[in-house]
mmCIF file of C-alpha atoms in Angstrom:
data_model
loop_
_atom_site.group_PDB
_atom_site.id
_atom_site.type_symbol
_atom_site.label_atom_id
_atom_site.label_comp_id
_atom_site.label_asym_id
_atom_site.label_seq_id
_atom_site.Cartn_x
_atom_site.Cartn_y
_atom_site.Cartn_z
ATOM 1 C CA MET K 1449 0.000 0.000 0.000
ATOM 2 C CA THR K 1450 1.599 3.314 -1.036
ATOM 3 C CA ALA K 1451 1.688 6.038 1.592
ATOM 4 C CA ASP K 1452 -0.102 8.700 -0.473
ATOM 5 C CA TRP K 1453 -3.218 6.506 -0.623
ATOM 6 C CA THR K 1454 -3.816 6.755 3.107
ATOM 7 C CA GLN K 1455 -5.348 9.515 5.143
ATOM 8 C CA ALA K 1456 -3.168 8.855 8.176
ATOM 9 C CA PRO K 1457 -0.058 6.799 8.990
ATOM 10 C CA GLY K 1458 -0.856 3.284 10.087
ATOM 11 C CA THR K 1459 -3.977 2.812 7.989
ATOM 12 C CA ALA K 1460 -2.502 -0.158 6.161
ATOM 13 C CA ALA K 1461 -1.595 -1.835 9.458
ATOM 14 C CA ARG K 1462 -5.240 -1.797 10.515
ATOM 15 C CA ALA K 1463 -6.489 -3.062 7.156
ATOM 16 C CA VAL K 1464 -7.957 -6.499 6.721
ATOM 17 C CA PRO K 1465 -6.453 -8.717 4.004
ATOM 18 C CA THR K 1466 -7.732 -7.905 0.530
ATOM 19 C CA ASP K 1467 -7.083 -9.098 -2.988
ATOM 20 C CA PRO K 1468 -3.795 -7.471 -4.126
ATOM 21 C CA GLY K 1469 -5.154 -7.584 -7.662
ATOM 22 C CA PHE K 1470 -7.836 -5.075 -6.671
ATOM 23 C CA GLU K 1471 -5.253 -2.633 -5.354
ATOM 24 C CA ALA K 1472 -3.477 -2.653 -8.703
ATOM 25 C CA ALA K 1473 -6.759 -2.369 -10.601
ATOM 26 C CA LEU K 1474 -7.852 0.560 -8.430
ATOM 27 C CA GLY K 1475 -4.554 2.316 -9.089
ATOM 28 C CA ALA K 1476 -5.109 2.018 -12.837
ATOM 29 C CA ALA K 1477 -8.761 3.062 -12.518
ATOM 30 C CA VAL K 1478 -8.078 6.328 -10.674
ATOM 31 C CA ARG K 1479 -5.668 7.319 -13.449
ATOM 32 C CA VAL K 1480 -8.525 7.025 -15.944
ATOM 33 C CA ALA K 1481 -11.111 8.655 -13.666
ATOM 34 C CA ALA K 1482 -8.824 11.649 -13.106
ATOM 35 C CA LEU K 1483 -9.636 12.681 -16.694
ATOM 36 C CA SER K 1484 -13.340 13.197 -15.878
ATOM 37 C CA PRO K 1485 -15.005 16.507 -16.756
ATOM 38 C CA SER K 1486 -16.097 18.848 -13.988
ATOM 39 C CA SER K 1487 -17.529 22.333 -13.762
ATOM 40 C CA HIS K 1488 -14.654 24.876 -13.771
ATOM 41 C CA ASN K 1489 -12.361 21.833 -13.636
ATOM 42 C CA CYS K 1490 -12.720 22.061 -9.853
ATOM 43 C CA GLN K 1491 -12.560 18.241 -9.434
ATOM 44 C CA PRO K 1492 -14.794 18.114 -6.337
ATOM 45 C CA TRP K 1493 -14.666 14.362 -5.876
ATOM 46 C CA GLY K 1494 -13.133 11.907 -3.452
ATOM 47 C CA VAL K 1495 -13.187 8.122 -3.301
ATOM 48 C CA ALA K 1496 -12.520 5.942 -0.275
ATOM 49 C CA TRP K 1497 -11.528 2.288 -0.347
ATOM 50 C CA ALA K 1498 -13.239 0.752 2.693
ATOM 51 C CA ARG K 1499 -10.459 -1.626 3.713
ATOM 52 C CA GLY K 1500 -10.511 -1.497 7.495
ATOM 53 C CA GLY K 1501 -12.838 -3.840 9.341
ATOM 54 C CA GLY K 1502 -15.265 -1.220 10.667
ATOM 55 C CA ALA K 1503 -15.481 0.732 7.443
ATOM 56 C CA ARG K 1504 -15.982 -2.454 5.404
ATOM 57 C CA ALA K 1505 -18.757 -3.623 7.697
ATOM 58 C CA ALA K 1506 -20.569 -0.264 7.484
ATOM 59 C CA ALA K 1507 -20.196 -0.138 3.694
ATOM 60 C CA ALA K 1508 -21.470 -3.708 3.435
ATOM 61 C CA ARG K 1509 -24.529 -2.875 5.527
ATOM 62 C CA ALA K 1510 -25.267 0.065 3.240
ATOM 63 C CA VAL K 1511 -25.609 -2.237 0.233
ATOM 64 C CA ALA K 1512 -27.194 -5.104 2.185
ATOM 65 C CA GLY K 1513 -24.217 -7.400 1.964
ATOM 66 C CA ALA K 1514 -21.575 -9.071 4.101
ATOM 67 C CA PRO K 1515 -17.943 -7.925 3.986
ATOM 68 C CA GLY K 1516 -16.660 -11.338 2.852
ATOM 69 C CA GLY K 1517 -14.167 -11.031 -0.011
ATOM 70 C CA ASP K 1518 -15.968 -8.196 -1.771
ATOM 71 C CA GLN K 1519 -14.450 -4.759 -2.248
ATOM 72 C CA TYR K 1520 -16.209 -1.538 -1.238
ATOM 73 C CA LEU K 1521 -15.688 1.976 -2.573
ATOM 74 C CA VAL K 1522 -17.372 5.136 -1.286
ATOM 75 C CA LEU K 1523 -17.772 8.041 -3.718
ATOM 76 C CA ALA K 1524 -17.799 11.427 -1.985
ATOM 77 C CA LEU K 1525 -18.149 15.143 -2.600
ATOM 78 C CA ASP K 1526 -15.236 17.124 -1.215
ATOM 79 C CA ARG K 1527 -16.966 20.199 0.211
ATOM 80 C CA GLU K 1528 -13.650 22.067 0.285
ATOM 81 C CA ARG K 1529 -13.375 21.853 -3.519
ATOM 82 C CA ARG K 1530 -16.979 22.536 -4.494
ATOM 83 C CA LEU K 1531 -18.341 25.625 -6.233
ATOM 84 C CA ARG K 1532 -20.810 27.522 -4.065
ATOM 85 C CA ALA K 1533 -21.537 31.000 -5.479
ATOM 86 C CA LEU K 1534 -24.999 29.884 -6.713
ATOM 87 C CA PRO K 1535 -27.443 27.372 -5.171
ATOM 88 C CA SER K 1536 -27.661 25.443 -8.451
ATOM 89 C CA LEU K 1537 -23.959 24.667 -8.327
ATOM 90 C CA HIS K 1538 -24.614 21.986 -5.706
ATOM 91 C CA GLY K 1539 -26.338 19.951 -8.401
ATOM 92 C CA GLU K 1540 -23.428 20.584 -10.774
ATOM 93 C CA MET K 1541 -21.067 19.204 -8.135
ATOM 94 C CA LEU K 1542 -23.128 16.016 -7.872
ATOM 95 C CA VAL K 1543 -23.050 15.692 -11.655
ATOM 96 C CA SER K 1544 -19.274 16.166 -11.650
ATOM 97 C CA CYS K 1545 -18.814 13.511 -8.962
ATOM 98 C CA GLY K 1546 -21.091 11.140 -10.857
ATOM 99 C CA ALA K 1547 -18.955 11.510 -13.986
ATOM 100 C CA TYR K 1548 -15.848 10.665 -11.962
ATOM 101 C CA GLY K 1549 -17.509 7.673 -10.327
ATOM 102 C CA GLN K 1550 -18.651 6.360 -13.701
ATOM 103 C CA LEU K 1551 -15.181 6.472 -15.236
ATOM 104 C CA LEU K 1552 -13.705 4.923 -12.116
ATOM 105 C CA LEU K 1553 -16.110 1.975 -12.101
ATOM 106 C CA ARG K 1554 -15.923 1.523 -15.870
ATOM 107 C CA ALA K 1555 -12.143 1.342 -15.598
ATOM 108 C CA LEU K 1556 -12.481 -1.283 -12.866
ATOM 109 C CA GLY K 1557 -14.985 -3.156 -15.020
ATOM 110 C CA ALA K 1558 -12.418 -3.123 -17.828
ATOM 111 C CA GLN K 1559 -10.138 -5.016 -15.432
ATOM 112 C CA GLY K 1560 -12.713 -7.627 -14.476
ATOM 113 C CA TRP K 1561 -14.291 -6.012 -11.382
ATOM 114 C CA ALA K 1562 -18.072 -5.759 -11.671
ATOM 115 C CA VAL K 1563 -20.426 -3.538 -9.653
ATOM 116 C CA ASP K 1564 -22.595 -5.980 -7.720
ATOM 117 C CA GLY K 1565 -24.372 -3.462 -5.508
ATOM 118 C CA LEU K 1566 -24.862 0.285 -5.375
ATOM 119 C CA ARG K 1567 -26.511 2.425 -2.694
ATOM 120 C CA PHE K 1568 -26.921 6.199 -2.735
ATOM 121 C CA ALA K 1569 -27.045 8.593 0.185
ATOM 122 C CA PRO K 1570 -30.417 10.146 1.011
ATOM 123 C CA GLY K 1571 -31.051 13.723 0.019
ATOM 124 C CA GLY K 1572 -32.161 15.944 -2.821
ATOM 125 C CA LEU K 1573 -30.399 17.405 -5.812
ATOM 126 C CA ASP K 1574 -30.195 20.744 -3.989
ATOM 127 C CA GLY K 1575 -28.872 19.308 -0.694
ATOM 128 C CA PRO K 1576 -28.239 19.252 2.162
ATOM 129 C CA LEU K 1577 -25.831 16.328 2.454
ATOM 130 C CA GLU K 1578 -25.810 13.867 5.335
ATOM 131 C CA ALA K 1579 -22.172 13.873 6.371
ATOM 132 C CA GLY K 1580 -22.388 10.744 8.539
ATOM 133 C CA TRP K 1581 -23.918 8.326 6.030
ATOM 134 C CA PRO K 1582 -23.347 5.318 5.685
ATOM 135 C CA TRP K 1583 -21.711 5.004 9.110
ATOM 136 C CA GLN K 1584 -22.848 6.264 12.453
ATOM 137 C CA GLN K 1585 -21.146 9.390 13.712
ATOM 138 C CA PRO K 1586 -18.298 9.994 14.167
ATOM 139 C CA GLY K 1587 -17.495 7.484 11.414
ATOM 140 C CA PRO K 1588 -14.065 6.085 10.557
ATOM 141 C CA ALA K 1589 -11.190 8.059 12.047
ATOM 142 C CA ASP K 1590 -9.549 8.186 8.632
ATOM 143 C CA TRP K 1591 -12.580 9.678 6.871
ATOM 144 C CA PRO K 1592 -11.651 13.178 5.574
ATOM 145 C CA ARG K 1593 -13.624 15.800 7.484
ATOM 146 C CA THR K 1594 -14.542 17.773 4.330
ATOM 147 C CA TRP K 1595 -16.006 14.768 2.483
ATOM 148 C CA ALA K 1596 -19.726 13.996 2.228
ATOM 149 C CA PRO K 1597 -20.444 10.398 1.112
ATOM 150 C CA LEU K 1598 -22.624 10.089 -1.998
ATOM 151 C CA CYS K 1599 -22.801 6.368 -2.733
ATOM 152 C CA VAL K 1600 -21.293 3.020 -1.840
ATOM 153 C CA ALA K 1601 -20.371 0.471 -4.503
ATOM 154 C CA ARG K 1602 -19.767 -3.224 -3.878
ATOM 155 C CA LEU K 1603 -17.434 -4.882 -6.378
ATOM 156 C CA ARG K 1604 -16.480 -8.479 -7.020
ATOM 157 C CA PRO K 1605 -14.736 -10.365 -9.820
ATOM 158 C CA ALA K 1606 -16.956 -10.502 -12.920
ATOM 159 C CA PRO K 1607 -17.778 -14.046 -14.067
ATOM 160 C CA GLY K 1608 -17.522 -12.937 -17.678
ATOM 161 C CA GLY K 1609 -14.214 -11.096 -17.317
ATOM 162 C CA ALA K 1610 -13.483 -7.566 -18.498
ATOM 163 C CA ALA K 1611 -16.482 -5.503 -19.595
ATOM 164 C CA GLU K 1612 -14.502 -3.403 -22.107
ATOM 165 C CA ASP K 1613 -10.964 -2.668 -23.215
ATOM 166 C CA LEU K 1614 -9.063 -0.610 -20.627
ATOM 167 C CA ARG K 1615 -6.606 0.881 -23.116
ATOM 168 C CA ALA K 1616 -9.411 2.035 -25.420
ATOM 169 C CA LEU K 1617 -11.268 3.587 -22.473
ATOM 170 C CA ARG K 1618 -8.139 5.393 -21.299
ATOM 171 C CA ASP K 1619 -7.306 6.635 -24.797
ATOM 172 C CA THR K 1620 -10.823 8.005 -25.269
ATOM 173 C CA ALA K 1621 -10.752 9.723 -21.871
ATOM 174 C CA GLU K 1622 -7.400 11.303 -22.748
ATOM 175 C CA ALA K 1623 -8.722 12.493 -26.128
ATOM 176 C CA ARG K 1624 -11.805 14.172 -24.611
ATOM 177 C CA ARG K 1625 -11.715 17.969 -24.809
ATOM 178 C CA THR K 1626 -13.899 20.993 -24.247
ATOM 179 C CA HIS K 1627 -13.625 22.709 -27.627
ATOM 180 C CA ARG K 1628 -14.878 26.292 -27.624
ATOM 181 C CA ALA K 1629 -13.956 27.265 -31.206
ATOM 182 C CA PRO K 1630 -16.301 27.104 -34.232
ATOM 183 C CA TYR K 1631 -17.388 23.690 -35.505
ATOM 184 C CA ARG K 1632 -17.821 22.427 -39.031
ATOM 185 C CA PRO K 1633 -21.267 23.328 -40.357
ATOM 186 C CA GLN K 1634 -22.045 19.827 -41.673
ATOM 187 C CA PRO K 1635 -24.843 18.071 -39.713
ATOM 188 C CA VAL K 1636 -24.047 15.257 -37.326
ATOM 189 C CA ALA K 1637 -25.371 12.032 -38.856
ATOM 190 C CA PRO K 1638 -28.727 10.926 -37.367
ATOM 191 C CA ASP K 1639 -27.414 7.427 -36.630
ATOM 192 C CA VAL K 1640 -24.575 8.943 -34.589
ATOM 193 C CA LEU K 1641 -27.051 11.027 -32.597
ATOM 194 C CA ASP K 1642 -29.184 7.930 -32.044
ATOM 195 C CA ARG K 1643 -26.197 6.033 -30.668
ATOM 196 C CA LEU K 1644 -25.336 8.858 -28.314
ATOM 197 C CA ALA K 1645 -28.927 9.126 -27.080
ATOM 198 C CA ALA K 1646 -29.253 5.394 -26.378
ATOM 199 C CA PRO K 1647 -29.134 4.514 -22.646
ATOM 200 C CA THR K 1648 -25.867 3.000 -21.459
ATOM 201 C CA GLY K 1649 -26.975 1.338 -18.224
ATOM 202 C CA THR K 1650 -23.507 0.571 -16.871
ATOM 203 C CA ALA K 1651 -21.943 1.122 -13.440
ATOM 204 C CA VAL K 1652 -23.321 4.301 -11.792
ATOM 205 C CA ALA K 1653 -25.463 5.073 -14.846
ATOM 206 C CA ARG K 1654 -27.538 1.902 -14.592
ATOM 207 C CA ASP K 1655 -31.221 2.659 -14.054
ATOM 208 C CA ALA K 1656 -30.513 6.339 -14.700
ATOM 209 C CA ASP K 1657 -33.626 8.291 -15.724
ATOM 210 C CA VAL K 1658 -31.821 10.702 -18.023
ATOM 211 C CA GLY K 1659 -33.277 12.081 -21.225
ATOM 212 C CA VAL K 1660 -31.095 13.129 -24.141
ATOM 213 C CA ARG K 1661 -32.452 15.732 -26.533
ATOM 214 C CA HIS K 1662 -30.623 16.909 -29.665
ATOM 215 C CA LEU K 1663 -31.607 20.266 -31.156
ATOM 216 C CA THR K 1664 -30.695 20.137 -34.843
ATOM 217 C CA SER K 1665 -33.351 22.090 -36.735
ATOM 218 C CA ASP K 1666 -32.501 25.554 -38.027
ATOM 219 C CA ALA K 1667 -35.330 27.023 -35.963
ATOM 220 C CA ASP K 1668 -34.230 25.408 -32.696
ATOM 221 C CA ARG K 1669 -30.580 26.286 -33.161
ATOM 222 C CA ALA K 1670 -31.400 29.904 -33.993
ATOM 223 C CA ALA K 1671 -33.778 30.121 -31.028
ATOM 224 C CA LEU K 1672 -31.160 28.769 -28.635
ATOM 225 C CA ALA K 1673 -28.567 31.209 -29.945
ATOM 226 C CA ASP K 1674 -31.049 34.024 -29.334
ATOM 227 C CA PHE K 1675 -31.704 32.685 -25.839
ATOM 228 C CA VAL K 1676 -27.964 32.706 -25.096
ATOM 229 C CA ALA K 1677 -27.584 36.217 -26.509
ATOM 230 C CA ARG K 1678 -30.404 37.512 -24.263
ATOM 231 C CA HIS K 1679 -29.561 35.720 -21.060
ATOM 232 C CA ALA K 1680 -25.970 34.414 -20.815
ATOM 233 C CA GLY K 1681 -24.770 37.851 -19.765
ATOM 234 C CA ARG K 1682 -26.220 37.255 -16.299
ATOM 235 C CA ASP K 1683 -23.311 34.966 -15.500
ATOM 236 C CA PHE K 1684 -20.827 37.758 -16.239
ATOM 237 C CA SER K 1685 -22.764 40.410 -14.319
ATOM 238 C CA HIS K 1686 -23.394 38.298 -11.194
ATOM 239 C CA GLY K 1687 -20.557 39.463 -8.945
ATOM 240 C CA PRO K 1688 -20.043 36.416 -6.670
ATOM 241 C CA ALA K 1689 -20.506 33.924 -9.517
ATOM 242 C CA TRP K 1690 -18.039 35.679 -11.779
ATOM 243 C CA ARG K 1691 -15.453 36.108 -9.009
ATOM 244 C CA GLU K 1692 -15.646 32.377 -8.333
ATOM 245 C CA THR K 1693 -15.259 31.610 -12.036
ATOM 246 C CA HIS K 1694 -12.347 34.026 -12.317
ATOM 247 C CA ALA K 1695 -10.656 32.368 -9.343
ATOM 248 C CA TYR K 1696 -10.282 29.237 -11.484
ATOM 249 C CA LEU K 1697 -8.501 31.046 -14.317
ATOM 250 C CA ARG K 1698 -4.808 30.119 -14.505
ATOM 251 C CA PHE K 1699 -2.643 32.629 -16.322
ATOM 252 C CA SER K 1700 0.316 30.374 -17.036
ATOM 253 C CA ALA K 1701 0.971 26.691 -17.566
ATOM 254 C CA ALA K 1702 3.133 26.687 -14.440
ATOM 255 C CA ASP K 1703 0.307 28.188 -12.384
ATOM 256 C CA ALA K 1704 -2.145 25.622 -13.760
ATOM 257 C CA ALA K 1705 0.248 22.765 -13.037
ATOM 258 C CA ALA K 1706 0.838 24.002 -9.495
ATOM 259 C CA HIS K 1707 -2.897 24.210 -8.742
ATOM 260 C CA GLY K 1708 -3.813 21.066 -10.687
ATOM 261 C CA ASP K 1709 -7.265 22.471 -11.478
ATOM 262 C CA GLY K 1710 -9.004 25.382 -13.197
ATOM 263 C CA PHE K 1711 -8.356 26.359 -16.819
ATOM 264 C CA THR K 1712 -5.860 28.422 -18.750
ATOM 265 C CA LEU K 1713 -6.642 31.077 -21.349
ATOM 266 C CA ALA K 1714 -5.427 28.654 -24.019
ATOM 267 C CA GLU K 1715 -8.150 26.221 -22.956
ATOM 268 C CA LEU K 1716 -10.743 28.975 -23.331
ATOM 269 C CA PHE K 1717 -9.538 30.668 -26.512
ATOM 270 C CA GLY K 1718 -6.906 28.454 -28.134
ATOM 271 C CA PRO K 1719 -3.340 29.662 -28.790
ATOM 272 C CA LEU K 1720 -2.837 33.361 -27.976
ATOM 273 C CA SER K 1721 -0.020 35.834 -28.455
ATOM 274 C CA ARG K 1722 1.276 37.655 -25.378
ATOM 275 C CA PRO K 1723 -0.653 40.874 -26.180
ATOM 276 C CA GLN K 1724 -3.821 38.819 -26.732
ATOM 277 C CA GLU K 1725 -3.341 37.123 -23.366
ATOM 278 C CA TRP K 1726 -3.020 40.451 -21.566
ATOM 279 C CA ALA K 1727 -6.048 41.863 -23.359
ATOM 280 C CA ARG K 1728 -8.172 38.921 -22.253
ATOM 281 C CA ARG K 1729 -6.868 39.085 -18.696
ATOM 282 C CA LEU K 1730 -8.041 42.686 -18.547
ATOM 283 C CA ALA K 1731 -11.367 41.911 -20.248
ATOM 284 C CA LEU K 1732 -12.191 39.073 -17.842
ATOM 285 C CA ALA K 1733 -11.109 40.727 -14.591
ATOM 286 C CA PRO K 1734 -13.895 41.059 -11.991
ATOM 287 C CA THR K 1735 -13.137 44.769 -11.708
ATOM 288 C CA THR K 1736 -13.722 45.197 -15.433
ATOM 289 C CA MET K 1737 -16.995 43.307 -15.179
ATOM 290 C CA ARG K 1738 -18.131 45.412 -12.239
ATOM 291 C CA LEU K 1739 -17.257 48.725 -13.850
ATOM 292 C CA LEU K 1740 -18.699 47.947 -17.282
ATOM 293 C CA ARG K 1741 -21.783 45.919 -16.429
ATOM 294 C CA HIS K 1742 -23.896 49.087 -16.392
ATOM 295 C CA VAL K 1743 -22.972 49.916 -19.995
ATOM 296 C CA GLY K 1744 -23.882 46.525 -21.473
ATOM 297 C CA TYR K 1745 -20.507 44.736 -21.371
ATOM 298 C CA PRO K 1746 -21.937 41.406 -20.098
ATOM 299 C CA GLY K 1747 -24.517 41.522 -22.907
ATOM 300 C CA LEU K 1748 -21.739 42.062 -25.443
ATOM 301 C CA LEU K 1749 -19.947 38.946 -24.172
ATOM 302 C CA ALA K 1750 -23.206 36.991 -24.338
ATOM 303 C CA ARG K 1751 -23.760 38.028 -27.959
ATOM 304 C CA GLN K 1752 -20.215 36.964 -28.832
ATOM 305 C CA LEU K 1753 -20.955 33.547 -27.346
ATOM 306 C CA ALA K 1754 -24.230 33.376 -29.276
ATOM 307 C CA ARG K 1755 -22.384 33.952 -32.560
ATOM 308 C CA ILE K 1756 -20.478 30.722 -31.932
ATOM 309 C CA VAL K 1757 -23.624 28.867 -30.866
ATOM 310 C CA ARG K 1758 -25.718 29.874 -33.900
ATOM 311 C CA PRO K 1759 -23.893 27.849 -36.630
ATOM 312 C CA THR K 1760 -23.296 24.816 -34.393
ATOM 313 C CA PRO K 1761 -24.779 21.750 -36.164
ATOM 314 C CA ALA K 1762 -26.266 20.210 -33.006
ATOM 315 C CA LEU K 1763 -26.990 21.152 -29.426
ATOM 316 C CA THR K 1764 -27.359 18.620 -26.653
ATOM 317 C CA VAL K 1765 -29.578 18.764 -23.563
ATOM 318 C CA LEU K 1766 -29.440 16.122 -20.827
ATOM 319 C CA SER K 1767 -32.253 16.162 -18.286
ATOM 320 C CA LEU K 1768 -33.411 14.222 -15.231
ATOM 321 C CA THR K 1769 -36.747 12.677 -16.126
ATOM 322 C CA GLY K 1770 -37.500 10.249 -13.301
ATOM 323 C CA THR K 1771 -39.289 12.499 -10.816
ATOM 324 C CA PRO K 1772 -40.499 16.118 -10.520
ATOM 325 C CA THR K 1773 -38.187 16.504 -7.504
ATOM 326 C CA PRO K 1774 -34.770 15.025 -8.422
ATOM 327 C CA THR K 1775 -32.762 13.369 -5.677
ATOM 328 C CA LEU K 1776 -29.084 13.250 -4.886
ATOM 329 C CA ALA K 1777 -29.004 9.846 -6.590
ATOM 330 C CA ASP K 1778 -30.538 11.339 -9.742
ATOM 331 C CA GLY K 1779 -27.821 13.983 -9.877
ATOM 332 C CA VAL K 1780 -24.991 11.484 -9.465
ATOM 333 C CA LYS K 1781 -26.532 9.152 -12.041
ATOM 334 C CA GLY K 1782 -27.001 12.116 -14.365
ATOM 335 C CA GLY K 1783 -23.278 12.795 -14.142
ATOM 336 C CA ALA K 1784 -22.543 9.157 -14.903
ATOM 337 C CA ARG K 1785 -24.740 9.331 -18.001
ATOM 338 C CA LEU K 1786 -22.980 12.538 -19.039
ATOM 339 C CA ALA K 1787 -19.594 10.817 -18.774
ATOM 340 C CA ASP K 1788 -20.792 8.023 -21.054
ATOM 341 C CA TYR K 1789 -22.267 10.533 -23.500
ATOM 342 C CA TRP K 1790 -19.098 12.627 -23.686
ATOM 343 C CA LEU K 1791 -16.859 9.582 -24.149
ATOM 344 C CA GLY K 1792 -19.217 8.253 -26.812
ATOM 345 C CA ALA K 1793 -19.106 11.584 -28.627
ATOM 346 C CA THR K 1794 -15.301 11.619 -28.426
ATOM 347 C CA ALA K 1795 -15.138 8.124 -29.903
ATOM 348 C CA GLU K 1796 -17.253 9.409 -32.817
ATOM 349 C CA GLY K 1797 -14.786 12.245 -33.466
ATOM 350 C CA LEU K 1798 -17.091 14.880 -31.950
ATOM 351 C CA VAL K 1799 -16.354 17.613 -29.423
ATOM 352 C CA LEU K 1800 -18.495 19.429 -26.861
ATOM 353 C CA HIS K 1801 -18.660 22.930 -25.398
ATOM 354 C CA PRO K 1802 -20.936 23.191 -22.330
ATOM 355 C CA LEU K 1803 -23.192 26.258 -22.064
ATOM 356 C CA SER K 1804 -23.953 26.063 -18.368
ATOM 357 C CA ALA K 1805 -24.570 29.776 -17.782
ATOM 358 C CA VAL K 1806 -28.237 29.571 -18.808
ATOM 359 C CA LEU K 1807 -28.906 26.544 -16.590
ATOM 360 C CA GLN K 1808 -27.484 27.977 -13.374
ATOM 361 C CA TYR K 1809 -30.438 30.306 -12.706
ATOM 362 C CA ASP K 1810 -33.780 28.635 -12.057
ATOM 363 C CA ASP K 1811 -35.892 31.118 -14.017
ATOM 364 C CA LEU K 1812 -33.675 30.798 -17.099
ATOM 365 C CA ARG K 1813 -33.590 27.007 -16.825
ATOM 366 C CA HIS K 1814 -37.381 26.815 -16.591
ATOM 367 C CA ALA K 1815 -37.731 29.134 -19.586
ATOM 368 C CA LEU K 1816 -35.328 27.009 -21.616
ATOM 369 C CA GLU K 1817 -37.112 23.787 -20.656
ATOM 370 C CA ASP K 1818 -40.445 25.272 -21.705
ATOM 371 C CA ARG K 1819 -39.174 26.767 -24.951
ATOM 372 C CA PHE K 1820 -37.504 23.586 -26.167
ATOM 373 C CA ARG K 1821 -39.898 21.050 -24.632
ATOM 374 C CA ILE K 1822 -37.265 19.471 -22.424
ATOM 375 C CA PRO K 1823 -38.719 16.741 -20.193
ATOM 376 C CA GLY K 1824 -37.734 16.888 -16.523
ATOM 377 C CA GLN K 1825 -34.945 19.081 -15.156
ATOM 378 C CA ALA K 1826 -32.131 20.033 -17.514
ATOM 379 C CA ILE K 1827 -28.661 19.430 -16.057
ATOM 380 C CA PHE K 1828 -26.419 19.841 -19.108
ATOM 381 C CA LEU K 1829 -26.497 21.958 -22.252
ATOM 382 C CA SER K 1830 -23.730 21.849 -24.823
ATOM 383 C CA ARG K 1831 -22.695 22.523 -28.376
ATOM 384 C CA LEU K 1832 -21.926 19.323 -30.301
ATOM 385 C CA GLY K 1833 -20.070 18.948 -33.562
ATOM 386 C CA ARG K 1834 -16.811 18.293 -35.348
ATOM 387 C CA PRO K 1835 -14.014 20.822 -34.843
ATOM 388 C CA ALA K 1836 -13.339 23.114 -37.759
ATOM 389 C CA THR K 1837 -9.621 22.459 -37.371
ATOM 390 C CA ASP K 1838 -7.925 19.187 -38.216
ATOM 391 C CA ALA K 1839 -6.721 16.707 -35.612
ATOM 392 C CA ALA K 1840 -3.491 18.644 -35.097
ATOM 393 C CA GLY K 1841 -5.451 21.871 -34.659
ATOM 394 C CA VAL K 1842 -7.658 20.357 -31.969
ATOM 395 C CA SER K 1843 -4.535 20.067 -29.811
ATOM 396 C CA GLY K 1844 -4.536 23.870 -29.707
ATOM 397 C CA PHE K 1845 -7.149 23.351 -26.975
ATOM 398 C CA PRO K 1846 -5.016 21.504 -24.432
ATOM 399 C CA ARG K 1847 -6.389 19.084 -21.880
ATOM 400 C CA SER K 1848 -7.034 20.668 -18.501
ATOM 401 C CA HIS K 1849 -4.436 20.254 -15.804
ATOM 402 C CA ARG K 1850 -5.332 17.712 -13.140
ATOM 403 C CA ARG K 1851 -4.411 16.880 -9.613
ATOM 404 C CA PRO K 1852 -2.268 13.767 -9.178
ATOM 405 C CA ALA K 1853 -4.528 10.816 -9.976
ATOM 406 C CA HIS K 1854 -4.226 9.333 -6.470
ATOM 407 C CA ALA K 1855 -4.898 12.625 -4.663
ATOM 408 C CA PRO K 1856 -8.685 12.001 -4.304
ATOM 409 C CA LEU K 1857 -8.167 8.414 -3.073
ATOM 410 C CA ARG K 1858 -8.104 7.418 0.586
ATOM 411 C CA THR K 1859 -8.014 4.095 2.379
ATOM 412 C CA ILE K 1860 -10.181 3.902 5.488
#
């Protein structure tokens, strides 16, 4: 057991014997899961391997099992890393954690470890979280104090072997990008859209009530661009929300590498000259936003975004359709379905550009759902298409910097 996997010295000494093959598989899986998308690239997730006797017993009770030779993982939200400027961001954090959990469990499935049981914490999409679940307070001594458990997964060797190819999964996760530049105008083939919309039903996403809607008609695409032009400026003019967003901007590769999160200007705009970088730093500064919001500057930025949205060949909306009042479990499952969708799109040679600003305010989200006949509660809106640049040009939008893959992993 490597030291950086443990929350405190001596954890391994208290651990009960486990399959060494699972430890190796988990190490490979967290390297894949580290590539998961998250809002602002804040990476608000944690995962605990319940290896000690008390933690294993509590995790087993949560999924109605006996510790035996099974393995137990607990997916958590790290409250210290979450976004919090808007109430809706709690749901975005659950979605982000669900995407991470899905890639983690898919990577374990690709190594022959199947999910045999899954239990979600109680609670709603908007919180609050029950910090003590699934154990009684105070819980394991090694449990990080800032983590709120979201779900427990029981894993055991799959009778049929690996569920998919690990190398292919890793390569697709590494190729995934947020691509904010213009896309080719050619439509996305209907059969490709049908494949992306088909339920996946694996790991965390099994039994997920998530609808996928593709807006491809000229009328719908023009209407959504108009909606963005009218309303996306609110995100720039909302002081606390924009300051939180700005706090995740990294103005050099060294700064991004040191933080291991957030996004650089190159990730937002592609390659920039030094004068262009300084111009954008000034344009995006919270002080600039505050001083110019009264003369229509946020609206100008929204209209610039809309000009990119308008010619996009397809727009994607994912929504929670199972209940009028989505639960915590719905949000985590929604994130898992999003992870599968984004990886599927990447495998098809497509790229995405989320447009979350118009979903983060309840009145705008309701208006969008009504206008475009979206069933349930929308949790993800994105441009979808093929990049206008060739494969080499796509690399102009670099992959976001990440924390060390094992940083979110603890043994308890």
